[in-house]
Amino acid sequence: MAGKAFRFGVVAAAGEGGAKWRETALRAEALGYSTLLSPDNLTLPTPTAALAAAAAVTTDLRVGSFVLASPLRTARAAAWEAHSLTAITEGRFELGLGTGLPSMRQQAEELGLPYGSGQERLDSISETVDHVRRLDGDAHTPVMIAAGGPKARVLAGKKADIVTLAGGPLTTREETAGQLGEIRAAAGGRDVEFAMNIWVVGEQVPPWIRGFIGVDAETLIAHDSLAMLRGSVDEMAAELERRREELGVSYFSVNGAFIEEFAPLVARLAGK
């Protein structure tokens, strides 16, 4: 299938202090990454502050939330933050939205907010997008929705500019293709960019990543996991081209632990 030009993002957290975070932003820009993406969790600095700081020390690097969890803000508050970042960065902000992990129930309680049912959290995402569109006026904040279940995929197809699948690390290629088909069907003729997050580059899974995704390298390899990219630079480039050709995915983000290992692919493929 015809695909968009490749672009690449880095998912990193500003948990090690401002100097290290600014260094990460500058390095990502120097290596040719399109976007620096920040996760959303009460144990980390808020993405609003982190992304504003990253944009302030870079020139062309885009910044984005990966992703704002709907239980941690009201829809109006999330839209306020998003539009503010679009204005401050002069259009370099991408708003990533998701329903949040089950572990965020306690974090929502700390903020005095309801965690909500699955439908309520999806409704909050939809309302956030509507608020952003109203606040933007003539501007346009690109919206990425992390789509896990069927209802999220339909919502993403209808309202997102960018869609990243939020399935598990062992989701097969066939299952992924089917889920992307659902999104395309919901999008109708809308132009949607498809994204995918790569957790592991190479064949070694750092302990903290293994704890988060719940599987080891051997399991990822045995299942031909799309969460992993391995082999030579030529082999990895061919695999990304295969994913674009077969699935239509052209926007790949990589965990910040692998920013240097992934850089040769950015140099080879970005913009092509």
mmCIF file of C-alpha atoms in Angstrom:
data_model
loop_
_atom_site.group_PDB
_atom_site.id
_atom_site.type_symbol
_atom_site.label_atom_id
_atom_site.label_comp_id
_atom_site.label_asym_id
_atom_site.label_seq_id
_atom_site.Cartn_x
_atom_site.Cartn_y
_atom_site.Cartn_z
ATOM 1 C CA MET A 1 0.000 0.000 0.000
ATOM 2 C CA ALA A 2 1.161 3.538 -0.638
ATOM 3 C CA GLY A 3 2.794 5.080 2.399
ATOM 4 C CA LYS A 4 3.704 8.514 3.674
ATOM 5 C CA ALA A 5 7.310 9.594 4.039
ATOM 6 C CA PHE A 6 9.075 8.147 7.055
ATOM 7 C CA ARG A 7 9.498 10.203 10.184
ATOM 8 C CA PHE A 8 10.770 9.214 13.593
ATOM 9 C CA GLY A 9 10.257 10.149 17.224
ATOM 10 C CA VAL A 10 11.998 9.502 20.537
ATOM 11 C CA VAL A 11 9.993 8.666 23.660
ATOM 12 C CA ALA A 12 11.883 9.938 26.700
ATOM 13 C CA ALA A 13 11.133 11.233 30.184
ATOM 14 C CA ALA A 14 12.469 14.344 31.869
ATOM 15 C CA GLY A 15 13.028 12.513 35.133
ATOM 16 C CA GLU A 16 16.791 13.116 35.364
ATOM 17 C CA GLY A 17 16.629 16.894 35.576
ATOM 18 C CA GLY A 18 16.529 19.847 33.236
ATOM 19 C CA ALA A 19 20.107 19.721 31.948
ATOM 20 C CA LYS A 20 19.856 16.069 30.907
ATOM 21 C CA TRP A 21 16.449 16.673 29.331
ATOM 22 C CA ARG A 22 17.686 19.627 27.288
ATOM 23 C CA GLU A 23 20.647 17.517 26.186
ATOM 24 C CA THR A 24 18.249 14.802 25.028
ATOM 25 C CA ALA A 25 16.232 17.315 23.034
ATOM 26 C CA LEU A 26 19.306 18.741 21.344
ATOM 27 C CA ARG A 27 20.638 15.271 20.569
ATOM 28 C CA ALA A 28 17.327 14.142 19.085
ATOM 29 C CA GLU A 29 17.286 17.196 16.816
ATOM 30 C CA ALA A 30 20.920 16.725 15.790
ATOM 31 C CA LEU A 31 20.269 13.096 14.856
ATOM 32 C CA GLY A 32 17.345 14.036 12.632
ATOM 33 C CA TYR A 33 14.439 12.791 14.703
ATOM 34 C CA SER A 34 11.165 14.532 13.938
ATOM 35 C CA THR A 35 9.698 14.536 17.425
ATOM 36 C CA LEU A 36 10.578 14.280 21.111
ATOM 37 C CA LEU A 37 7.707 12.603 22.934
ATOM 38 C CA SER A 38 7.083 12.729 26.675
ATOM 39 C CA PRO A 39 5.035 10.224 28.717
ATOM 40 C CA ASP A 40 2.371 11.290 31.204
ATOM 41 C CA ASN A 41 2.617 10.035 34.775
ATOM 42 C CA LEU A 42 2.435 11.685 38.189
ATOM 43 C CA THR A 43 5.860 10.252 39.022
ATOM 44 C CA LEU A 44 7.446 12.355 36.241
ATOM 45 C CA PRO A 45 7.530 16.072 35.428
ATOM 46 C CA THR A 46 4.349 17.109 33.645
ATOM 47 C CA PRO A 47 4.668 16.895 29.846
ATOM 48 C CA THR A 48 3.565 20.520 29.567
ATOM 49 C CA ALA A 49 6.667 21.805 31.336
ATOM 50 C CA ALA A 50 9.021 19.222 29.848
ATOM 51 C CA LEU A 51 7.954 19.802 26.251
ATOM 52 C CA ALA A 52 8.020 23.579 26.554
ATOM 53 C CA ALA A 53 11.595 23.331 27.842
ATOM 54 C CA ALA A 54 12.598 21.011 24.986
ATOM 55 C CA ALA A 55 11.084 23.286 22.368
ATOM 56 C CA ALA A 56 12.822 26.305 23.857
ATOM 57 C CA VAL A 57 16.324 24.914 23.220
ATOM 58 C CA THR A 58 15.653 23.497 19.743
ATOM 59 C CA THR A 59 14.766 25.007 16.412
ATOM 60 C CA ASP A 60 12.910 22.488 14.285
ATOM 61 C CA LEU A 61 12.278 19.560 16.638
ATOM 62 C CA ARG A 62 8.610 18.843 17.187
ATOM 63 C CA VAL A 63 7.427 17.898 20.690
ATOM 64 C CA GLY A 64 4.510 15.748 21.719
ATOM 65 C CA SER A 65 2.742 14.021 24.582
ATOM 66 C CA PHE A 66 2.917 10.237 24.507
ATOM 67 C CA VAL A 67 0.254 10.310 25.676
ATOM 68 C CA LEU A 68 -1.825 12.543 27.940
ATOM 69 C CA ALA A 69 -3.890 10.144 30.039
ATOM 70 C CA SER A 70 -7.529 11.198 30.091
ATOM 71 C CA PRO A 71 -8.071 10.290 33.803
ATOM 72 C CA LEU A 72 -5.428 12.822 34.900
ATOM 73 C CA ARG A 73 -7.154 15.961 33.559
ATOM 74 C CA THR A 74 -10.564 17.167 32.622
ATOM 75 C CA ALA A 75 -11.080 17.423 28.865
ATOM 76 C CA ARG A 76 -11.067 21.227 29.053
ATOM 77 C CA ALA A 77 -7.833 21.304 31.073
ATOM 78 C CA ALA A 78 -6.100 18.956 28.616
ATOM 79 C CA ALA A 79 -7.197 21.145 25.715
ATOM 80 C CA TRP A 80 -5.949 24.259 27.508
ATOM 81 C CA GLU A 81 -2.506 22.704 27.958
ATOM 82 C CA ALA A 82 -2.427 21.505 24.360
ATOM 83 C CA HIS A 83 -3.418 24.807 22.795
ATOM 84 C CA SER A 84 -0.981 26.630 25.043
ATOM 85 C CA LEU A 85 1.874 24.423 23.832
ATOM 86 C CA THR A 86 0.843 24.914 20.207
ATOM 87 C CA ALA A 87 0.995 28.675 20.730
ATOM 88 C CA ILE A 88 4.264 28.677 22.717
ATOM 89 C CA THR A 89 6.076 26.345 20.311
ATOM 90 C CA GLU A 90 4.687 28.141 17.248
ATOM 91 C CA GLY A 91 3.038 25.018 15.914
ATOM 92 C CA ARG A 92 5.607 22.386 16.873
ATOM 93 C CA PHE A 93 3.393 20.514 19.350
ATOM 94 C CA GLU A 94 1.576 17.213 18.723
ATOM 95 C CA LEU A 95 -1.132 16.254 21.197
ATOM 96 C CA GLY A 96 -1.093 12.554 22.040
ATOM 97 C CA LEU A 97 -4.146 11.279 23.915
ATOM 98 C CA GLY A 98 -4.998 7.951 25.525
ATOM 99 C CA THR A 99 -7.326 6.437 28.099
ATOM 100 C CA GLY A 100 -4.513 5.658 30.551
ATOM 101 C CA LEU A 101 -3.292 2.464 32.160
ATOM 102 C CA PRO A 102 -5.297 0.754 34.924
ATOM 103 C CA SER A 103 -2.539 1.780 37.340
ATOM 104 C CA MET A 104 -3.627 5.392 36.858
ATOM 105 C CA ARG A 105 -6.784 4.843 38.852
ATOM 106 C CA GLN A 106 -4.849 5.715 42.015
ATOM 107 C CA GLN A 107 -3.183 8.693 40.327
ATOM 108 C CA ALA A 108 -6.560 10.062 39.288
ATOM 109 C CA GLU A 109 -7.745 9.708 42.893
ATOM 110 C CA GLU A 110 -4.704 11.703 44.067
ATOM 111 C CA LEU A 111 -5.826 14.509 41.770
ATOM 112 C CA GLY A 112 -9.399 14.317 42.986
ATOM 113 C CA LEU A 113 -10.604 13.102 39.602
ATOM 114 C CA PRO A 114 -12.676 10.050 38.671
ATOM 115 C CA TYR A 115 -10.888 7.285 36.763
ATOM 116 C CA GLY A 116 -14.120 6.646 34.902
ATOM 117 C CA SER A 117 -15.378 3.749 32.851
ATOM 118 C CA GLY A 118 -13.782 2.878 29.538
ATOM 119 C CA GLN A 119 -16.514 4.743 27.677
ATOM 120 C CA GLU A 120 -16.210 7.791 29.916
ATOM 121 C CA ARG A 121 -12.462 7.944 29.301
ATOM 122 C CA LEU A 122 -13.018 7.678 25.555
ATOM 123 C CA ASP A 123 -15.655 10.398 25.753
ATOM 124 C CA SER A 124 -13.119 12.599 27.531
ATOM 125 C CA ILE A 125 -10.659 12.116 24.657
ATOM 126 C CA SER A 126 -13.339 13.047 22.144
ATOM 127 C CA GLU A 127 -14.281 16.147 24.141
ATOM 128 C CA THR A 128 -10.614 17.141 24.437
ATOM 129 C CA VAL A 129 -10.225 17.076 20.660
ATOM 130 C CA ASP A 130 -13.362 19.195 20.250
ATOM 131 C CA HIS A 131 -12.096 21.745 22.778
ATOM 132 C CA VAL A 132 -8.678 21.919 21.087
ATOM 133 C CA ARG A 133 -10.246 22.522 17.697
ATOM 134 C CA ARG A 134 -12.298 25.369 19.155
ATOM 135 C CA LEU A 135 -9.342 26.932 20.971
ATOM 136 C CA ASP A 136 -6.986 26.614 17.991
ATOM 137 C CA GLY A 137 -9.006 28.837 15.699
ATOM 138 C CA ASP A 138 -6.924 29.116 12.537
ATOM 139 C CA ALA A 139 -4.146 27.006 14.055
ATOM 140 C CA HIS A 140 -4.216 23.220 13.959
ATOM 141 C CA THR A 141 -2.795 21.050 16.733
ATOM 142 C CA PRO A 142 -2.101 17.585 15.275
ATOM 143 C CA VAL A 143 -3.840 15.005 17.456
ATOM 144 C CA MET A 144 -2.514 11.496 17.985
ATOM 145 C CA ILE A 145 -4.804 8.940 19.609
ATOM 146 C CA ALA A 146 -3.403 5.761 21.133
ATOM 147 C CA ALA A 147 -6.024 3.223 20.093
ATOM 148 C CA GLY A 148 -6.334 -0.011 22.034
ATOM 149 C CA GLY A 149 -9.823 -1.477 21.822
ATOM 150 C CA PRO A 150 -12.382 -1.435 19.000
ATOM 151 C CA LYS A 151 -14.188 1.684 20.262
ATOM 152 C CA ALA A 152 -10.906 3.570 20.548
ATOM 153 C CA ARG A 153 -10.000 2.581 16.999
ATOM 154 C CA VAL A 154 -13.297 3.946 15.692
ATOM 155 C CA LEU A 155 -12.845 7.201 17.610
ATOM 156 C CA ALA A 156 -9.277 7.518 16.358
ATOM 157 C CA GLY A 157 -10.392 6.971 12.789
ATOM 158 C CA LYS A 158 -12.995 9.686 13.094
ATOM 159 C CA LYS A 159 -11.002 12.355 14.929
ATOM 160 C CA ALA A 160 -7.237 11.779 14.964
ATOM 161 C CA ASP A 161 -4.596 13.112 12.603
ATOM 162 C CA ILE A 162 -2.206 10.386 13.780
ATOM 163 C CA VAL A 163 -3.088 6.974 15.190
ATOM 164 C CA THR A 164 -0.758 4.714 17.130
ATOM 165 C CA LEU A 165 -1.942 1.255 18.101
ATOM 166 C CA ALA A 166 -1.895 0.562 21.828
ATOM 167 C CA GLY A 167 -2.025 -3.225 21.690
ATOM 168 C CA GLY A 168 0.263 -5.634 23.495
ATOM 169 C CA PRO A 169 3.822 -6.464 22.397
ATOM 170 C CA LEU A 170 2.747 -9.874 21.075
ATOM 171 C CA THR A 171 0.037 -8.598 18.735
ATOM 172 C CA THR A 172 0.656 -10.319 15.406
ATOM 173 C CA ARG A 173 1.144 -8.663 12.053
ATOM 174 C CA GLU A 174 -2.190 -10.053 10.915
ATOM 175 C CA GLU A 175 -3.992 -8.698 13.957
ATOM 176 C CA THR A 176 -2.291 -5.329 13.486
ATOM 177 C CA ALA A 177 -3.348 -5.197 9.845
ATOM 178 C CA GLY A 178 -6.941 -5.919 10.852
ATOM 179 C CA GLN A 179 -6.938 -3.190 13.496
ATOM 180 C CA LEU A 180 -5.514 -0.656 11.060
ATOM 181 C CA GLY A 181 -8.240 -1.655 8.627
ATOM 182 C CA GLU A 182 -10.866 -0.804 11.247
ATOM 183 C CA ILE A 183 -9.322 2.630 11.689
ATOM 184 C CA ARG A 184 -9.239 3.267 7.945
ATOM 185 C CA ALA A 185 -12.873 2.253 7.651
ATOM 186 C CA ALA A 186 -13.847 4.683 10.411
ATOM 187 C CA ALA A 187 -11.738 7.437 8.844
ATOM 188 C CA GLY A 188 -13.484 7.179 5.502
ATOM 189 C CA GLY A 189 -11.608 9.480 3.166
ATOM 190 C CA ARG A 190 -9.758 11.327 5.933
ATOM 191 C CA ASP A 191 -5.965 11.455 5.640
ATOM 192 C CA VAL A 192 -4.538 9.685 8.701
ATOM 193 C CA GLU A 193 -0.890 9.060 9.579
ATOM 194 C CA PHE A 194 -0.210 5.692 11.224
ATOM 195 C CA ALA A 195 2.391 5.366 13.957
ATOM 196 C CA MET A 196 4.038 2.547 15.864
ATOM 197 C CA ASN A 197 6.194 2.538 18.995
ATOM 198 C CA ILE A 198 9.299 0.342 19.055
ATOM 199 C CA TRP A 199 10.270 -0.735 22.542
ATOM 200 C CA VAL A 200 13.469 -2.628 21.786
ATOM 201 C CA VAL A 201 16.236 -2.155 19.212
ATOM 202 C CA GLY A 202 18.520 -5.190 19.078
ATOM 203 C CA GLU A 203 18.129 -8.375 21.082
ATOM 204 C CA GLN A 204 18.653 -7.121 24.642
ATOM 205 C CA VAL A 205 15.655 -5.926 26.662
ATOM 206 C CA PRO A 206 16.594 -3.560 29.516
ATOM 207 C CA PRO A 207 15.140 -4.786 32.824
ATOM 208 C CA TRP A 208 12.793 -1.823 33.277
ATOM 209 C CA ILE A 209 11.378 -2.272 29.771
ATOM 210 C CA ARG A 210 10.903 -5.981 30.396
ATOM 211 C CA GLY A 211 9.048 -5.123 33.594
ATOM 212 C CA PHE A 212 6.779 -2.727 31.715
ATOM 213 C CA ILE A 213 5.927 -4.877 28.685
ATOM 214 C CA GLY A 214 5.989 -8.148 30.603
ATOM 215 C CA VAL A 215 7.968 -10.272 28.132
ATOM 216 C CA ASP A 216 11.620 -11.095 27.531
ATOM 217 C CA ALA A 217 13.692 -10.940 24.368
ATOM 218 C CA GLU A 218 13.279 -14.628 23.584
ATOM 219 C CA THR A 219 9.500 -14.303 23.658
ATOM 220 C CA LEU A 220 9.535 -11.200 21.470
ATOM 221 C CA ILE A 221 11.746 -12.943 18.916
ATOM 222 C CA ALA A 222 9.666 -16.134 18.936
ATOM 223 C CA HIS A 223 6.498 -14.133 18.229
ATOM 224 C CA ASP A 224 8.070 -11.909 15.539
ATOM 225 C CA SER A 225 7.033 -8.983 17.727
ATOM 226 C CA LEU A 226 6.481 -5.600 16.119
ATOM 227 C CA ALA A 227 7.653 -4.071 19.411
ATOM 228 C CA MET A 228 11.206 -5.155 18.547
ATOM 229 C CA LEU A 229 13.545 -4.219 15.700
ATOM 230 C CA ARG A 230 16.742 -6.216 15.282
ATOM 231 C CA GLY A 231 19.451 -7.190 12.841
ATOM 232 C CA SER A 232 21.862 -5.114 10.765
ATOM 233 C CA VAL A 233 21.012 -1.578 9.705
ATOM 234 C CA ASP A 234 20.125 -2.946 6.268
ATOM 235 C CA GLU A 235 17.849 -5.581 7.783
ATOM 236 C CA MET A 236 16.154 -3.119 10.113
ATOM 237 C CA ALA A 237 15.630 -0.620 7.288
ATOM 238 C CA ALA A 238 14.079 -3.359 5.169
ATOM 239 C CA GLU A 239 11.771 -4.277 8.036
ATOM 240 C CA LEU A 240 10.552 -0.702 8.434
ATOM 241 C CA GLU A 241 9.956 -0.502 4.703
ATOM 242 C CA ARG A 242 7.990 -3.752 4.945
ATOM 243 C CA ARG A 243 5.824 -2.325 7.731
ATOM 244 C CA ARG A 244 5.113 0.750 5.646
ATOM 245 C CA GLU A 245 4.324 -1.311 2.564
ATOM 246 C CA GLU A 246 2.157 -3.954 4.276
ATOM 247 C CA LEU A 247 0.609 -1.925 7.109
ATOM 248 C CA GLY A 248 0.873 1.697 6.014
ATOM 249 C CA VAL A 249 2.841 2.704 9.125
ATOM 250 C CA SER A 250 5.332 5.480 8.420
ATOM 251 C CA TYR A 251 5.822 7.260 11.771
ATOM 252 C CA PHE A 252 7.950 5.232 14.187
ATOM 253 C CA SER A 253 8.854 6.196 17.722
ATOM 254 C CA VAL A 254 11.633 4.507 19.635
ATOM 255 C CA ASN A 255 12.332 4.274 23.328
ATOM 256 C CA GLY A 256 14.895 6.849 24.416
ATOM 257 C CA ALA A 257 17.222 4.113 25.655
ATOM 258 C CA PHE A 258 17.914 3.324 21.995
ATOM 259 C CA ILE A 259 18.228 6.835 20.562
ATOM 260 C CA GLU A 260 21.777 6.202 19.323
ATOM 261 C CA GLU A 261 21.201 2.640 18.086
ATOM 262 C CA PHE A 262 18.216 3.767 16.013
ATOM 263 C CA ALA A 263 19.919 6.874 14.623
ATOM 264 C CA PRO A 264 21.387 5.186 11.482
ATOM 265 C CA LEU A 265 17.835 4.320 10.420
ATOM 266 C CA VAL A 266 16.754 7.920 10.905
ATOM 267 C CA ALA A 267 19.679 9.094 8.771
ATOM 268 C CA ARG A 268 18.809 6.609 6.034
ATOM 269 C CA LEU A 269 15.025 6.802 5.916
ATOM 270 C CA ALA A 270 13.723 10.099 7.315
ATOM 271 C CA GLY A 271 11.746 12.011 4.728
ATOM 272 C CA LYS A 272 11.863 9.184 2.167
#
